[in-house]
XYZ file of C-alpha atoms in Angstrom:
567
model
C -251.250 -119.308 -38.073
C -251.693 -122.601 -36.979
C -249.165 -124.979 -39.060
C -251.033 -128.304 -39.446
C -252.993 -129.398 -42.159
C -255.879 -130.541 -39.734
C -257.727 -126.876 -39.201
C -258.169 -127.594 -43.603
C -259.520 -130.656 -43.653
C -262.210 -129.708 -41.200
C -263.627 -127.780 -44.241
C -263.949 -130.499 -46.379
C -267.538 -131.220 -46.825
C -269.382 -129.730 -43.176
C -268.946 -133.127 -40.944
C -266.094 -131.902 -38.814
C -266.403 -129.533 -35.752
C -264.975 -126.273 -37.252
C -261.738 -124.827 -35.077
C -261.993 -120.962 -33.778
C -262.405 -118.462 -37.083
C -259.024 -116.876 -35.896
C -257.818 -120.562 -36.298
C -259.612 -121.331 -39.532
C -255.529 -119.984 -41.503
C -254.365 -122.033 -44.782
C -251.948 -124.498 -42.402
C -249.666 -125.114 -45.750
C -248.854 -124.347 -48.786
C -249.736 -125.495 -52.432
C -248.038 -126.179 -55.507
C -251.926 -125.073 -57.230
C -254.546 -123.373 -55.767
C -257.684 -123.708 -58.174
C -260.223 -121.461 -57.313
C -263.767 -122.728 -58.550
C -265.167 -126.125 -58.130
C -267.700 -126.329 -61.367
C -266.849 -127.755 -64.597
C -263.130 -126.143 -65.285
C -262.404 -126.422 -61.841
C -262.826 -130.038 -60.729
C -261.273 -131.415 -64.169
C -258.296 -129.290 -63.366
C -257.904 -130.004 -59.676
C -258.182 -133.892 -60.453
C -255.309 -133.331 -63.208
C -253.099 -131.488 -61.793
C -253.267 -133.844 -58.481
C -252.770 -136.380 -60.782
C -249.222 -134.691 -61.896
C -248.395 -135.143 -58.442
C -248.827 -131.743 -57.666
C -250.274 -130.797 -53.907
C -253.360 -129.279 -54.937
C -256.341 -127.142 -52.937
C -259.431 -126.556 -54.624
C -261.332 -123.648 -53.375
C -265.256 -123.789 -53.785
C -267.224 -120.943 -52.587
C -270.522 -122.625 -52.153
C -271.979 -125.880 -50.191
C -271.475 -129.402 -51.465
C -274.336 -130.634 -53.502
C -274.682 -134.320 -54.430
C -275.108 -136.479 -51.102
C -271.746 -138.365 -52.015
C -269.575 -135.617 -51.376
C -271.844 -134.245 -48.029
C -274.761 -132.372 -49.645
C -277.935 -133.066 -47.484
C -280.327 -130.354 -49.600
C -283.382 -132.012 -50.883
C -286.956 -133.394 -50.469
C -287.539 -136.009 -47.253
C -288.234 -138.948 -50.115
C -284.988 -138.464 -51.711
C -282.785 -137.946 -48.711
C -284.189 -140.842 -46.635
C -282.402 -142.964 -49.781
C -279.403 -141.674 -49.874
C -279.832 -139.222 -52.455
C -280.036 -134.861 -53.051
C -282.108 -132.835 -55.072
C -278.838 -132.617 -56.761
C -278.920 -136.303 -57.453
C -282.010 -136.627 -59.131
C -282.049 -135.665 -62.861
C -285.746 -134.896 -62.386
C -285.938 -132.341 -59.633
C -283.472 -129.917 -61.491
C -286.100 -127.069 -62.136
C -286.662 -126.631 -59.027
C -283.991 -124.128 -58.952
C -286.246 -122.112 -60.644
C -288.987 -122.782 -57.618
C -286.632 -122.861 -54.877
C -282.486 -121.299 -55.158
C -281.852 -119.881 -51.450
C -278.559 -121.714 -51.211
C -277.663 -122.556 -54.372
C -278.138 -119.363 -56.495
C -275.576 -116.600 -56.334
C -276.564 -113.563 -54.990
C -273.084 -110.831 -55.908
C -274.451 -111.092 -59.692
C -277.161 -110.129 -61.397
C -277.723 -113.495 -63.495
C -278.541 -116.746 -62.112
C -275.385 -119.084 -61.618
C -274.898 -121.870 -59.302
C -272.560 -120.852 -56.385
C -272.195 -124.816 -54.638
C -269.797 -127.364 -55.567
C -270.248 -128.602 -59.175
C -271.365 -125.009 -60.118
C -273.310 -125.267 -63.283
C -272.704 -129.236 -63.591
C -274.543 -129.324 -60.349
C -277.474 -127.517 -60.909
C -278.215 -127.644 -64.833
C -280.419 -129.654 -67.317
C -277.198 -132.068 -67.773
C -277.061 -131.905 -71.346
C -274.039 -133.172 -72.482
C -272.683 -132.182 -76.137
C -269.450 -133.655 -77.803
C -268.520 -130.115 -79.628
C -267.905 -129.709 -83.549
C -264.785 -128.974 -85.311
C -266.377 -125.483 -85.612
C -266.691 -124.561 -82.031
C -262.594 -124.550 -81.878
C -261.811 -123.895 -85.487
C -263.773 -120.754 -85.734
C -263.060 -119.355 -82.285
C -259.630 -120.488 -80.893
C -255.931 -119.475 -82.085
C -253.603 -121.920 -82.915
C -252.784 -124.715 -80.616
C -256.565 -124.684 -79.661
C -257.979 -126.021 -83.326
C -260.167 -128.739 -83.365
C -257.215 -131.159 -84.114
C -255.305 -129.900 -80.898
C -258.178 -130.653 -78.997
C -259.207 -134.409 -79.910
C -257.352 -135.515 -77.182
C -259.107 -133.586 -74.481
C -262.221 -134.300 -76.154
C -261.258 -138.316 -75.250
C -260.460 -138.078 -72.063
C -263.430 -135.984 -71.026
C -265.637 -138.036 -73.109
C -263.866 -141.315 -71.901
C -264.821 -140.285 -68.128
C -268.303 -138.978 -68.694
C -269.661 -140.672 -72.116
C -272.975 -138.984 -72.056
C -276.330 -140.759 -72.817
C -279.585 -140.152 -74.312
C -281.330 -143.196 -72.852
C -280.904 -142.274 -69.163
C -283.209 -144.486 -67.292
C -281.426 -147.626 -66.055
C -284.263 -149.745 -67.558
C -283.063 -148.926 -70.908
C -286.626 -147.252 -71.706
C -287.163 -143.628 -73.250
C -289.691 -141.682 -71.039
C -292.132 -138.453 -71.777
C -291.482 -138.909 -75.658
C -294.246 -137.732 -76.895
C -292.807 -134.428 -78.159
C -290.157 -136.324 -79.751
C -292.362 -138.440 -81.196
C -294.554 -135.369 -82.812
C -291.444 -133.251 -83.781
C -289.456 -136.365 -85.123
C -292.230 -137.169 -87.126
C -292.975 -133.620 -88.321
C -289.112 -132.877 -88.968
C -288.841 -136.201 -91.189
C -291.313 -135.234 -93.487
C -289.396 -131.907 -94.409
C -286.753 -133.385 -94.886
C -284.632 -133.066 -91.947
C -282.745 -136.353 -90.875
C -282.489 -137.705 -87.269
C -278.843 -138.347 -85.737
C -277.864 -139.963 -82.638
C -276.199 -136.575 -81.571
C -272.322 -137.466 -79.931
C -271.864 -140.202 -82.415
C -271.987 -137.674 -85.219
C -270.983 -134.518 -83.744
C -269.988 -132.477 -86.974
C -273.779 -132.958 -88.505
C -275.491 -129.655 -87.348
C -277.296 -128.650 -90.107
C -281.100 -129.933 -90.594
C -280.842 -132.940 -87.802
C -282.508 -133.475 -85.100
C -281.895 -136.305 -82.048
C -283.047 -137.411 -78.471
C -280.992 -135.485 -76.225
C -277.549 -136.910 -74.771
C -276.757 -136.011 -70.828
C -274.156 -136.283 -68.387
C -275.779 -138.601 -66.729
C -274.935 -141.799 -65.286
C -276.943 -144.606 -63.657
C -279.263 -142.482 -63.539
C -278.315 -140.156 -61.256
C -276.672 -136.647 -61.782
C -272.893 -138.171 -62.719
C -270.769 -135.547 -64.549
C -267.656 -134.128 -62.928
C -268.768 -134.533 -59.358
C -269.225 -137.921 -59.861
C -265.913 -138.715 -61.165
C -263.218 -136.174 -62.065
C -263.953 -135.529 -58.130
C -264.095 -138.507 -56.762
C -260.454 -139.654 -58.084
C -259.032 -136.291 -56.577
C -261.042 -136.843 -53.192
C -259.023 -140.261 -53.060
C -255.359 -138.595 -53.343
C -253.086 -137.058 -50.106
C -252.262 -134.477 -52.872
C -255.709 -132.764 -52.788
C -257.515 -131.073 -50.602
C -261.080 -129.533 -50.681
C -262.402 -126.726 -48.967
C -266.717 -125.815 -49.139
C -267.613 -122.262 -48.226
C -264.664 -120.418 -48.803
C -264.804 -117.360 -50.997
C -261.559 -116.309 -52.727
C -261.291 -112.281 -52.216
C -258.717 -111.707 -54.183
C -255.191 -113.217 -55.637
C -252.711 -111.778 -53.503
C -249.631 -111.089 -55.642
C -246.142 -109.328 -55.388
C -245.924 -107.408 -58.797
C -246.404 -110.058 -61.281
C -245.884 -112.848 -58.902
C -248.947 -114.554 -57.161
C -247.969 -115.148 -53.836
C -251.482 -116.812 -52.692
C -255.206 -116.043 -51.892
C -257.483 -114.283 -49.301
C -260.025 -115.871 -48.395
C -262.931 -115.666 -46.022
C -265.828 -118.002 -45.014
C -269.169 -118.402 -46.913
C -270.834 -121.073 -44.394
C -270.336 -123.222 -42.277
C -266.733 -124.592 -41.878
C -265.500 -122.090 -44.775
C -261.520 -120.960 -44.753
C -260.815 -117.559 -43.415
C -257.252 -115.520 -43.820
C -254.703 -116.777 -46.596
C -253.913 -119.466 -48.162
C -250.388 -119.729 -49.663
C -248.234 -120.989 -52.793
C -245.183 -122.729 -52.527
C -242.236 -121.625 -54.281
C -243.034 -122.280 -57.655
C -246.187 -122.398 -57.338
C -249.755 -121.728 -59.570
C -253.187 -120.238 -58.962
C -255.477 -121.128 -61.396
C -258.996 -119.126 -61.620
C -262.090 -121.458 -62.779
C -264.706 -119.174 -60.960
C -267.032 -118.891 -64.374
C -267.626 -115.925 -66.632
C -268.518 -113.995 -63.649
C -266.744 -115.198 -60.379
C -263.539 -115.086 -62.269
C -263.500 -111.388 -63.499
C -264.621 -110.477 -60.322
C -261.471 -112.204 -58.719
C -259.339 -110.360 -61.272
C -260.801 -107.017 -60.647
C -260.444 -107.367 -57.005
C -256.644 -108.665 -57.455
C -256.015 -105.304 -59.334
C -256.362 -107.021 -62.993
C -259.054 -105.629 -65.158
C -259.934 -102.520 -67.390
C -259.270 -98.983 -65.550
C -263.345 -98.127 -64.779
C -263.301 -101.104 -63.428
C -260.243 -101.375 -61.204
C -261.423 -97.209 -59.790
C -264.992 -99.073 -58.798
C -263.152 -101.151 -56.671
C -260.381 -98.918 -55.608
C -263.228 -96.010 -54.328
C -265.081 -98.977 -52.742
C -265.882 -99.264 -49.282
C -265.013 -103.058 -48.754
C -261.550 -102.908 -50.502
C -260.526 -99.448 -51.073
C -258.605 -99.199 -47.880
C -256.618 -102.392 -49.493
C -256.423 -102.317 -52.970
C -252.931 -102.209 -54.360
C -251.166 -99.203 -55.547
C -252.533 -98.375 -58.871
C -248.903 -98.018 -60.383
C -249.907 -102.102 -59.962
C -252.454 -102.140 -61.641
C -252.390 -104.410 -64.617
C -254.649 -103.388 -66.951
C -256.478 -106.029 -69.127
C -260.074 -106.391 -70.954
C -261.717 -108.031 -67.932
C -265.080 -108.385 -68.710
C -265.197 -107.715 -72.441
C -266.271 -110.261 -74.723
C -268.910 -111.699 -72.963
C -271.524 -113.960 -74.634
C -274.324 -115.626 -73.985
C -276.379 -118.218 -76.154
C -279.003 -115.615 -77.480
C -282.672 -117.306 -76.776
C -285.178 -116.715 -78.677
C -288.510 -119.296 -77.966
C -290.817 -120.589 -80.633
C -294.159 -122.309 -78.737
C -296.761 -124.353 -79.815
C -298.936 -126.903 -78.996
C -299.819 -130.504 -80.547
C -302.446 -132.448 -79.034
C -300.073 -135.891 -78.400
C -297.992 -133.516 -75.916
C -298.333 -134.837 -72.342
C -297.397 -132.305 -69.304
C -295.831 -133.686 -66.113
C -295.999 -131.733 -63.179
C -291.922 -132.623 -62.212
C -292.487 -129.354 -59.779
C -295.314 -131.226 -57.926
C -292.378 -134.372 -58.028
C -290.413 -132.534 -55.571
C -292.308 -132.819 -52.702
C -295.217 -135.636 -53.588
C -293.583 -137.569 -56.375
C -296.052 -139.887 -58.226
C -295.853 -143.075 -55.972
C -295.473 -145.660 -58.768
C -292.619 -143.248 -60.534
C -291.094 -142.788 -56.902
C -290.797 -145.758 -56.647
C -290.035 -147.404 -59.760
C -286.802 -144.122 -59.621
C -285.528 -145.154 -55.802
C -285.817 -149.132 -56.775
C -284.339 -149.153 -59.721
C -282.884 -145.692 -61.041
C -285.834 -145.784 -63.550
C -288.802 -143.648 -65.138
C -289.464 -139.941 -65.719
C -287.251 -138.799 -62.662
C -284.439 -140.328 -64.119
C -284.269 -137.835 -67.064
C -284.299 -134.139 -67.250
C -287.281 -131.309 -66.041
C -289.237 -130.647 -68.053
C -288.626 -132.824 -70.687
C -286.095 -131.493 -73.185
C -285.825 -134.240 -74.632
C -285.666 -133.015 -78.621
C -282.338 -131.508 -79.888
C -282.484 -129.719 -83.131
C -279.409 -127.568 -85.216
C -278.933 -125.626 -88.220
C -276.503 -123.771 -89.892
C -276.823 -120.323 -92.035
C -274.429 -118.595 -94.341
C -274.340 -115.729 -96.142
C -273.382 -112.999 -93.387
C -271.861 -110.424 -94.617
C -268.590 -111.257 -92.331
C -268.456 -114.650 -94.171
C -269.336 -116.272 -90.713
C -271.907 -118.962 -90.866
C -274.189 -118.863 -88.073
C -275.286 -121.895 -86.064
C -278.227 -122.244 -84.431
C -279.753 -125.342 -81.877
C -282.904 -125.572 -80.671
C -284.040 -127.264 -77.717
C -287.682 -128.560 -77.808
C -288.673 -128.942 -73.333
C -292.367 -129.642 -72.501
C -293.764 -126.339 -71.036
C -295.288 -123.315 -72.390
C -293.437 -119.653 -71.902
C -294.219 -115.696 -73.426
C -296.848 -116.131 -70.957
C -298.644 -119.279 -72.157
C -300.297 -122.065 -69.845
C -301.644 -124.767 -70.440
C -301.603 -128.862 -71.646
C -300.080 -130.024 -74.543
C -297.535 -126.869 -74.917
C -294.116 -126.952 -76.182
C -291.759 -124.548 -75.805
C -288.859 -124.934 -79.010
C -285.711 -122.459 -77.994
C -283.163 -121.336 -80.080
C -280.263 -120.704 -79.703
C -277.753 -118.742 -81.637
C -274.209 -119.869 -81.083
C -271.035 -120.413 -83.269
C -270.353 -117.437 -84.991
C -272.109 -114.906 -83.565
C -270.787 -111.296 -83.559
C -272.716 -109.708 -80.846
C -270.321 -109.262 -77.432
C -271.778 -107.505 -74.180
C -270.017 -106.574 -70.847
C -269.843 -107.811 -67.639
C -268.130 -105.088 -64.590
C -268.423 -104.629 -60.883
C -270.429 -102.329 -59.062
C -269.547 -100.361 -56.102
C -270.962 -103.286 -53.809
C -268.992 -105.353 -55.129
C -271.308 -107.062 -57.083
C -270.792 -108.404 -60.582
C -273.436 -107.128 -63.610
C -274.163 -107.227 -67.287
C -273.764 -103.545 -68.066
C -273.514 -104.168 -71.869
C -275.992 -107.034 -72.576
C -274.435 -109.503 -75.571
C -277.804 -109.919 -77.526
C -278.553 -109.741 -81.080
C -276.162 -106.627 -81.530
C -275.477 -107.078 -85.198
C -277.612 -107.230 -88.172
C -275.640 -110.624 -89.213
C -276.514 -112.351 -85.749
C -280.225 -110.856 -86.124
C -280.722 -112.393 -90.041
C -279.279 -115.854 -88.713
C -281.917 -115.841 -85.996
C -284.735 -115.075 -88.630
C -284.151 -117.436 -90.580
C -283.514 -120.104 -87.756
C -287.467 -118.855 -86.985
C -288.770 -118.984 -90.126
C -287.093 -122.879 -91.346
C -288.897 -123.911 -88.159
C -291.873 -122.711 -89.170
C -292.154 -123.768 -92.149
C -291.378 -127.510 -91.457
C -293.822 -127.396 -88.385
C -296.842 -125.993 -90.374
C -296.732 -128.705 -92.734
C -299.159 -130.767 -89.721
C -302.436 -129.541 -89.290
C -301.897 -130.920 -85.372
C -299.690 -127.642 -84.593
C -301.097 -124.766 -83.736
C -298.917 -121.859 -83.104
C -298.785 -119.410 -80.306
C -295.260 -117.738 -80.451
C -295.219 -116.637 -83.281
C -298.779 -116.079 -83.754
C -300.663 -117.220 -86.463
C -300.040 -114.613 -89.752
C -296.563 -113.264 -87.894
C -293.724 -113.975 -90.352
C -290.259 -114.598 -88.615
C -288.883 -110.961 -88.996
C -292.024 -109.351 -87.888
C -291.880 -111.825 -84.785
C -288.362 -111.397 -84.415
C -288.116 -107.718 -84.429
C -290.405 -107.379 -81.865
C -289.658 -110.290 -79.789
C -290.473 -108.750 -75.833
C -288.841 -111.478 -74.002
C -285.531 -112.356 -72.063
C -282.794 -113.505 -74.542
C -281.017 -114.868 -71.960
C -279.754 -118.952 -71.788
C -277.243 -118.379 -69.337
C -274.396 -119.795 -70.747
C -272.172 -117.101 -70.410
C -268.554 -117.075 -71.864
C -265.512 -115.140 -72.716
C -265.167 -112.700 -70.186
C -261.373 -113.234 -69.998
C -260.613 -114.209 -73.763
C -257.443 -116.215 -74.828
C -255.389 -114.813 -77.440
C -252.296 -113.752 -78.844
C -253.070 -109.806 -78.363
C -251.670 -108.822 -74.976
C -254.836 -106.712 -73.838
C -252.198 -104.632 -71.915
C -251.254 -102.951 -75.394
C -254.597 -101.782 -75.678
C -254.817 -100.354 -72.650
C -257.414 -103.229 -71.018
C -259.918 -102.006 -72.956
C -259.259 -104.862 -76.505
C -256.912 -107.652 -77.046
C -256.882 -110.710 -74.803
C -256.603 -111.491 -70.912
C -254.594 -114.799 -71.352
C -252.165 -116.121 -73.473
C -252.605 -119.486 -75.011
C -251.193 -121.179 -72.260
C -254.358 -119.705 -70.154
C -251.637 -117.476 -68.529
C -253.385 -114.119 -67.228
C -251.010 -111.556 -69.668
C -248.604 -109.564 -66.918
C -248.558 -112.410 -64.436
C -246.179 -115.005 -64.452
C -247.921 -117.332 -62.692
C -251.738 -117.139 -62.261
C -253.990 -118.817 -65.046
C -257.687 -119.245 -66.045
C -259.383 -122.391 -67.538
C -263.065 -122.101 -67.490
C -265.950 -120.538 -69.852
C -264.197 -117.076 -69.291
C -261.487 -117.691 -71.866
C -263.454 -118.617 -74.829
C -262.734 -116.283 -77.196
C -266.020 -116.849 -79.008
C -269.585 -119.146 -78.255
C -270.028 -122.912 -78.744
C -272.796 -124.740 -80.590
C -274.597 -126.537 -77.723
C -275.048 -126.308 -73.643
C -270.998 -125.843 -72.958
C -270.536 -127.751 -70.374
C -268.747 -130.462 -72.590
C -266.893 -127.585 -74.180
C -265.583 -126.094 -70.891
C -264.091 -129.023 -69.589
C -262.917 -130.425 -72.567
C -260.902 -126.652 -72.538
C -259.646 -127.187 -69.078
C -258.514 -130.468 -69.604
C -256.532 -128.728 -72.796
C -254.931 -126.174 -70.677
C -254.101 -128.445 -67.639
C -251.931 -130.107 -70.372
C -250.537 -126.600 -71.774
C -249.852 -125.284 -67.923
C -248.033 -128.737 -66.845
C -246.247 -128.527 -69.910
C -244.657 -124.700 -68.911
C-alpha cells in the first residue's frame, strides 16, 4: 500500500493520469468515510469537513456538472462551458439517453454519478410541512427539531419558481389554464415555500433548486465549500463493496473501481473513526447486506453467492436487521387531458438542435425555456383527505408537466400526476438477488384500502374542478369513468421513483425482531449492533414525504450530521 495521499487525489474528478490498479490503495486514513455523493451524501461530507473532521466521500459514478469535471452533453452546451447536467432543460433526456448515468445492479431507475438524484432530476425543490416529520419521525426528529436544518438547507439552496435569469415565467400556458380552472372551484393559489404548511386545495408555479439558471442544488454548493477544504477528499468511480468491520466495529471499506481513475482495495478509518452510508434506498441496503447487516434471506443470497460467498463473514456475525423493509415510493397515478391553450415543446429535439433564438437567448443570458424544467411541470397542486380508518389523513400532490402518457400523443396534452404521500400505509420490499443485484420483490403500491380511498378521491376532486370548463376534454379517465371505476382498473406503472425507508429510524432495535420488523438505526442514524457506522439518506425515513424529497433528504442529513457530531 502506497502511503501518500497523492495515488487519492488522482481520482478526484478524471484529469489526473491514474497510478497502476495495484497502486490505486486508500494512502490514509479518515476520521468519516461517507459513502454516496447525492443529496445525503454531499450535505454530510461538507458538514462534517466543516467539524474539522478529515473526510472522504466515496461516489460510485462519474462527475456530472462541468464544474466539478463532467464533460457529458450535447456539442452546443459543452463548447460553453456547460453539461447536460447543467441545463435545467435537457433533464429528460435521461429518459432518451441513460448509458452512464443510470444504474444498472437495480431494477428501478436511479442516478449512479455524482449528485445522484440532485443531478439528474426535475429539480423541484419543496420546503416540507410540519406533517412530513410530525407524522413519520420519533422524537427528536418532530417538525420543531428540525427547523434548524430546514434553515440551513434552505439558506444554501433557497429554491425558486421564476428560474430564468430574465425574471420571466416561460411555457405557462398550462398554468395559466389550470390556475384559471382551479380558481373558479374554489381552490386558492400559494407561492409554495413561502407557505409550506397550506396543502390542502392550493395550487402554485413550481419552486426548483435552481440557481442562475443552471442546475445549482448540492453540487453547486454544499460541494463546492468541501472541494475547497485539505480535510476532504473526493473520489469518482469507486464502488463501496462492503463495510469491512471487526464485530461491531467498522474498521473501513472495500472498494473497487467503476471507471476511469476509480479506488481499488481498502480504504481505512482512523481510530475513532465513522462510516456513514448515503448510497439511497437502494445502494445503501445493498452495502448493508453485503457487510453482513440485513434480514436472514437476505444475508444466505449473498452468503451462497458466487461474487462474495467465498468472503462473507461468519454468519455467527451476522447482524440481523429489517434491511429492505419499509420501502415506499410516491404511488403515481396520472390524470390526462387536453385544453386547446396547451403549447408542446419538443425539449427532446433541444438536445441536439436547440431552437436557435432559445439557444441563444439560454447561453447569453441564462434565459428562456431551457432555463426551466422538461417538460414543463410547471403547476404544483396538493390536497389532503381524512377519514381513514387508521385516523391518518392522506396527502396527495399533483404535478401538472406538458406531455401526454397511458399511451396518448399528441398537441395540447397534459399529463396531471398524483401522488400519494404523507400517510400512506402501503410498504413494499427491496432484497438482493443472487447477482448481486438490488430489486423490488414486494412492490409498495396501493396495498391498503385506506391508501386506495385517498387516491379516489384525490381523482375524483380533480375531476370535478376540471370539468367545470368546457375547454377540457378528458382522456385518462375517459369520459363517463368515475374515479373508482378508473382507479380500480388503472393498467399503468405506479411508480415516481422516490423511493424511501429501506433502513427506517426508530426506537425498536430490529435485532429483537429477528431483522424481519423494528428499525435499522437508532435516532442518532446509528445502524442498531454497530457502534460506529451510520445512515443519513432517503433510506431512514420511517414513512413518505409530501413533495419530490429531495428537500426532505437533505434537510434529514443535515439533522443527523448534527446528532452524529454531537455523540
Amino acid at each position: 500500500m502506497k502511503p501518500v495521499l497523492a495515488l487519492l487525489l488522482a481520482a478526484l474528478t478524471g484529469t489526473h493520469a491514474a497510478p497502476a490498479l495495484e497502486e490505486r490503495q486508500a494512502a490514509t486514513t479518515y476520521d468519516y468515510i461517507v459513502v454516496g455523493g447525492g443529496a445525503a451524501g454531499l450535505v454530510a461530507a461538507d458538514r462534517l469537513s466543516a467539524a474539522g473532521k478529515r473526510v472522504i466521500l466515496l461516489e460510485r459514478g462519474p462527475p456530472t456538472t462541468y464544474v466539478n469535471g463532467g464533460r457529458n452533453g450535447p456539442a452546443w452546451a459543452l463548447d460553453a462551458g456547460l453539461t447536460r447536467f447543467d441545463v435545467p432543460g435537457l433533464c429528460n433526456q435521461i429518459w432518451q439517453d441513460s448509458v452512464g448515468i443510470a444504474c444498472t445492479d437495480m431494477d428501478q431507475m436511479a442516478g449512479c454519478v455524482l449528485g445522484g438524484g440532485t443531478a439528474v432530476n426535475a429539480g423541484l425543490f419543496f420546503k416540507p410541512p410540519a406533517q412530513d416529520w410530525d407524522l413519520n419521525f420519533p422524537t427528536g426528529w418532530k417538525s420543531t427539531d428540525m427547523v434548524a436544518s430546514t434553515n440551513k438547507v434552505f439558506a444554501r439552496i433557497p429554491s425558486t419558481d421564476t428560474p430564468s435569469v430574465d425574471g420571466k415565467r416561460y411555457l405557462q400556458e398550462s398554468y395559466n389554464a389550470l390556475s384559471g380552472i382551479l380558481t373558479t372551484a374554489g381552490w386558492t393559489g400559494v407561492t409554495a415555500n413561502s407557505v409550506p404548511e397550506q396543502k390542502n386545495r392550493t395550487f402554485a408555479h413550481t419552486p426548483y433548486m435552481y440557481a442562475n439558471g443552471e442546475r445549482g442544488g448540492p453540487l453547486a454548493t454544499y460541494l463546492q465549500t468541501a472541494k475547497a477544504r485539505t480535510t476532504f477528499t473526493l473520489a469518482v468511480n469507486t464502488t463501496v463493496n462492503r463495510v469491512l468491520r471487526t464485530g461491531a466495529q467498522a474498521t473501513g471499506v472495500s472498494v473497487s473501481p467503476f471507471g476511469v481513475n476509480g479506488l481499488n482495495g481498502t480504504i481505512s478509518l482512523r481510530s475513532g473513526g465513522r462510516v456513514i452510508l448515503a448510497a439511497g434506498a437502494f445502494g445503501t441496503p445493498k452495502i448493508l447486506f453485503r457487510s453482513a447487516i440485513g434480514p436472514t434471506d437476505a444475508l444466505t443470497v449473498v452468503n451462497n453467492s458466487a461474487t462474495d460467498g467465498a468472503t462473507f463473514p461468519a454468519q455467527s456475525t451476522w447482524i440481523l436487521l429489517p434491511v429492505g423493509y419499509n420501502l415506499m415510493d410516491h404511488v403515481n397515478t396520472d390524470v390526462v387531458i387536453s385544453h386547446p391553450a396547451v403549447v408542446p415543446y419538443d425539449f427532446y429535439a433541444a438536445y441536439d438542435t436547440p431552437i436557435a433564438a432559445d439557444a441563444a437567448s439560454y447561453l447569453n443570458a441564462r434565459s428562456g425555456p431551457l432555463a426551466a424544467a422538461a417538460p414543463a411541470p410547471n403547476t404544483m397542486l396538493w390536497e389532503r383527505f381524512s377519514g381513514a380508518s387508521d385516523g391518518v389523513p392522506r396527502q396527495v400532490q399533483w404535478t401538472a408537466r406538458v406531455e401526454g402518457s397511458l399511451g396518448f400523443t399528441g398537441d395540447n396534452l397534459v399529463t396531471i400526476s398524483q401522488y400519494l404521500g404523507t400517510g400512506m400505509s402501503s410498504r413494499g420490499r427491496a432484497s438482493i438477488r443472487t447477482t448481486l443485484n438490488m430489486a423490488v420483490t414486494v412492490t409498495p403500491y396501493a396495498k391498503t384500502a385506506d391508501d386506495v380511498a385517498a387516491i379516489v378521491k384525490g381523482v375524483a376532486s380533480l375531476q370535478s374542478a376540471l370539468a367545470a370548463d368546457p375547454n377540457v376534454t378528458f382522456l385518462a379517465p375517459a369520459p363517463g369513468v368515475d374515479a373508482q371505476t378508473y382507479v380500480s382498473q388503472y393498467f399503468s406503472s405506479r411508480r415516481a421513483n422516490h423511493w424511501m425507508g429501506s433502513a427506517k429510524l426508530g426506537t425498536v432495535d430490529g435485532r429483537t425482531w429477528g431483522g424481519v420488523n423494528g428499525s435499522v438505526v437508532d435516532t442518532n442514524t446509528k445502524v442498531y449492533g454497530m457502534n460506529n457506522l451510520y445512515v443519513v439518506d432517503a433510506s431512514i425515513f420511517p414513512g413518505h414525504v409530501t413533495g419530490n424529497p429531495s428537500a426532505a433528504i437533505m434537510i434529514a442529513a443535515e439533522r443527523a450530521v448534527e446528532r452524529i457530531l454531537a455523540t
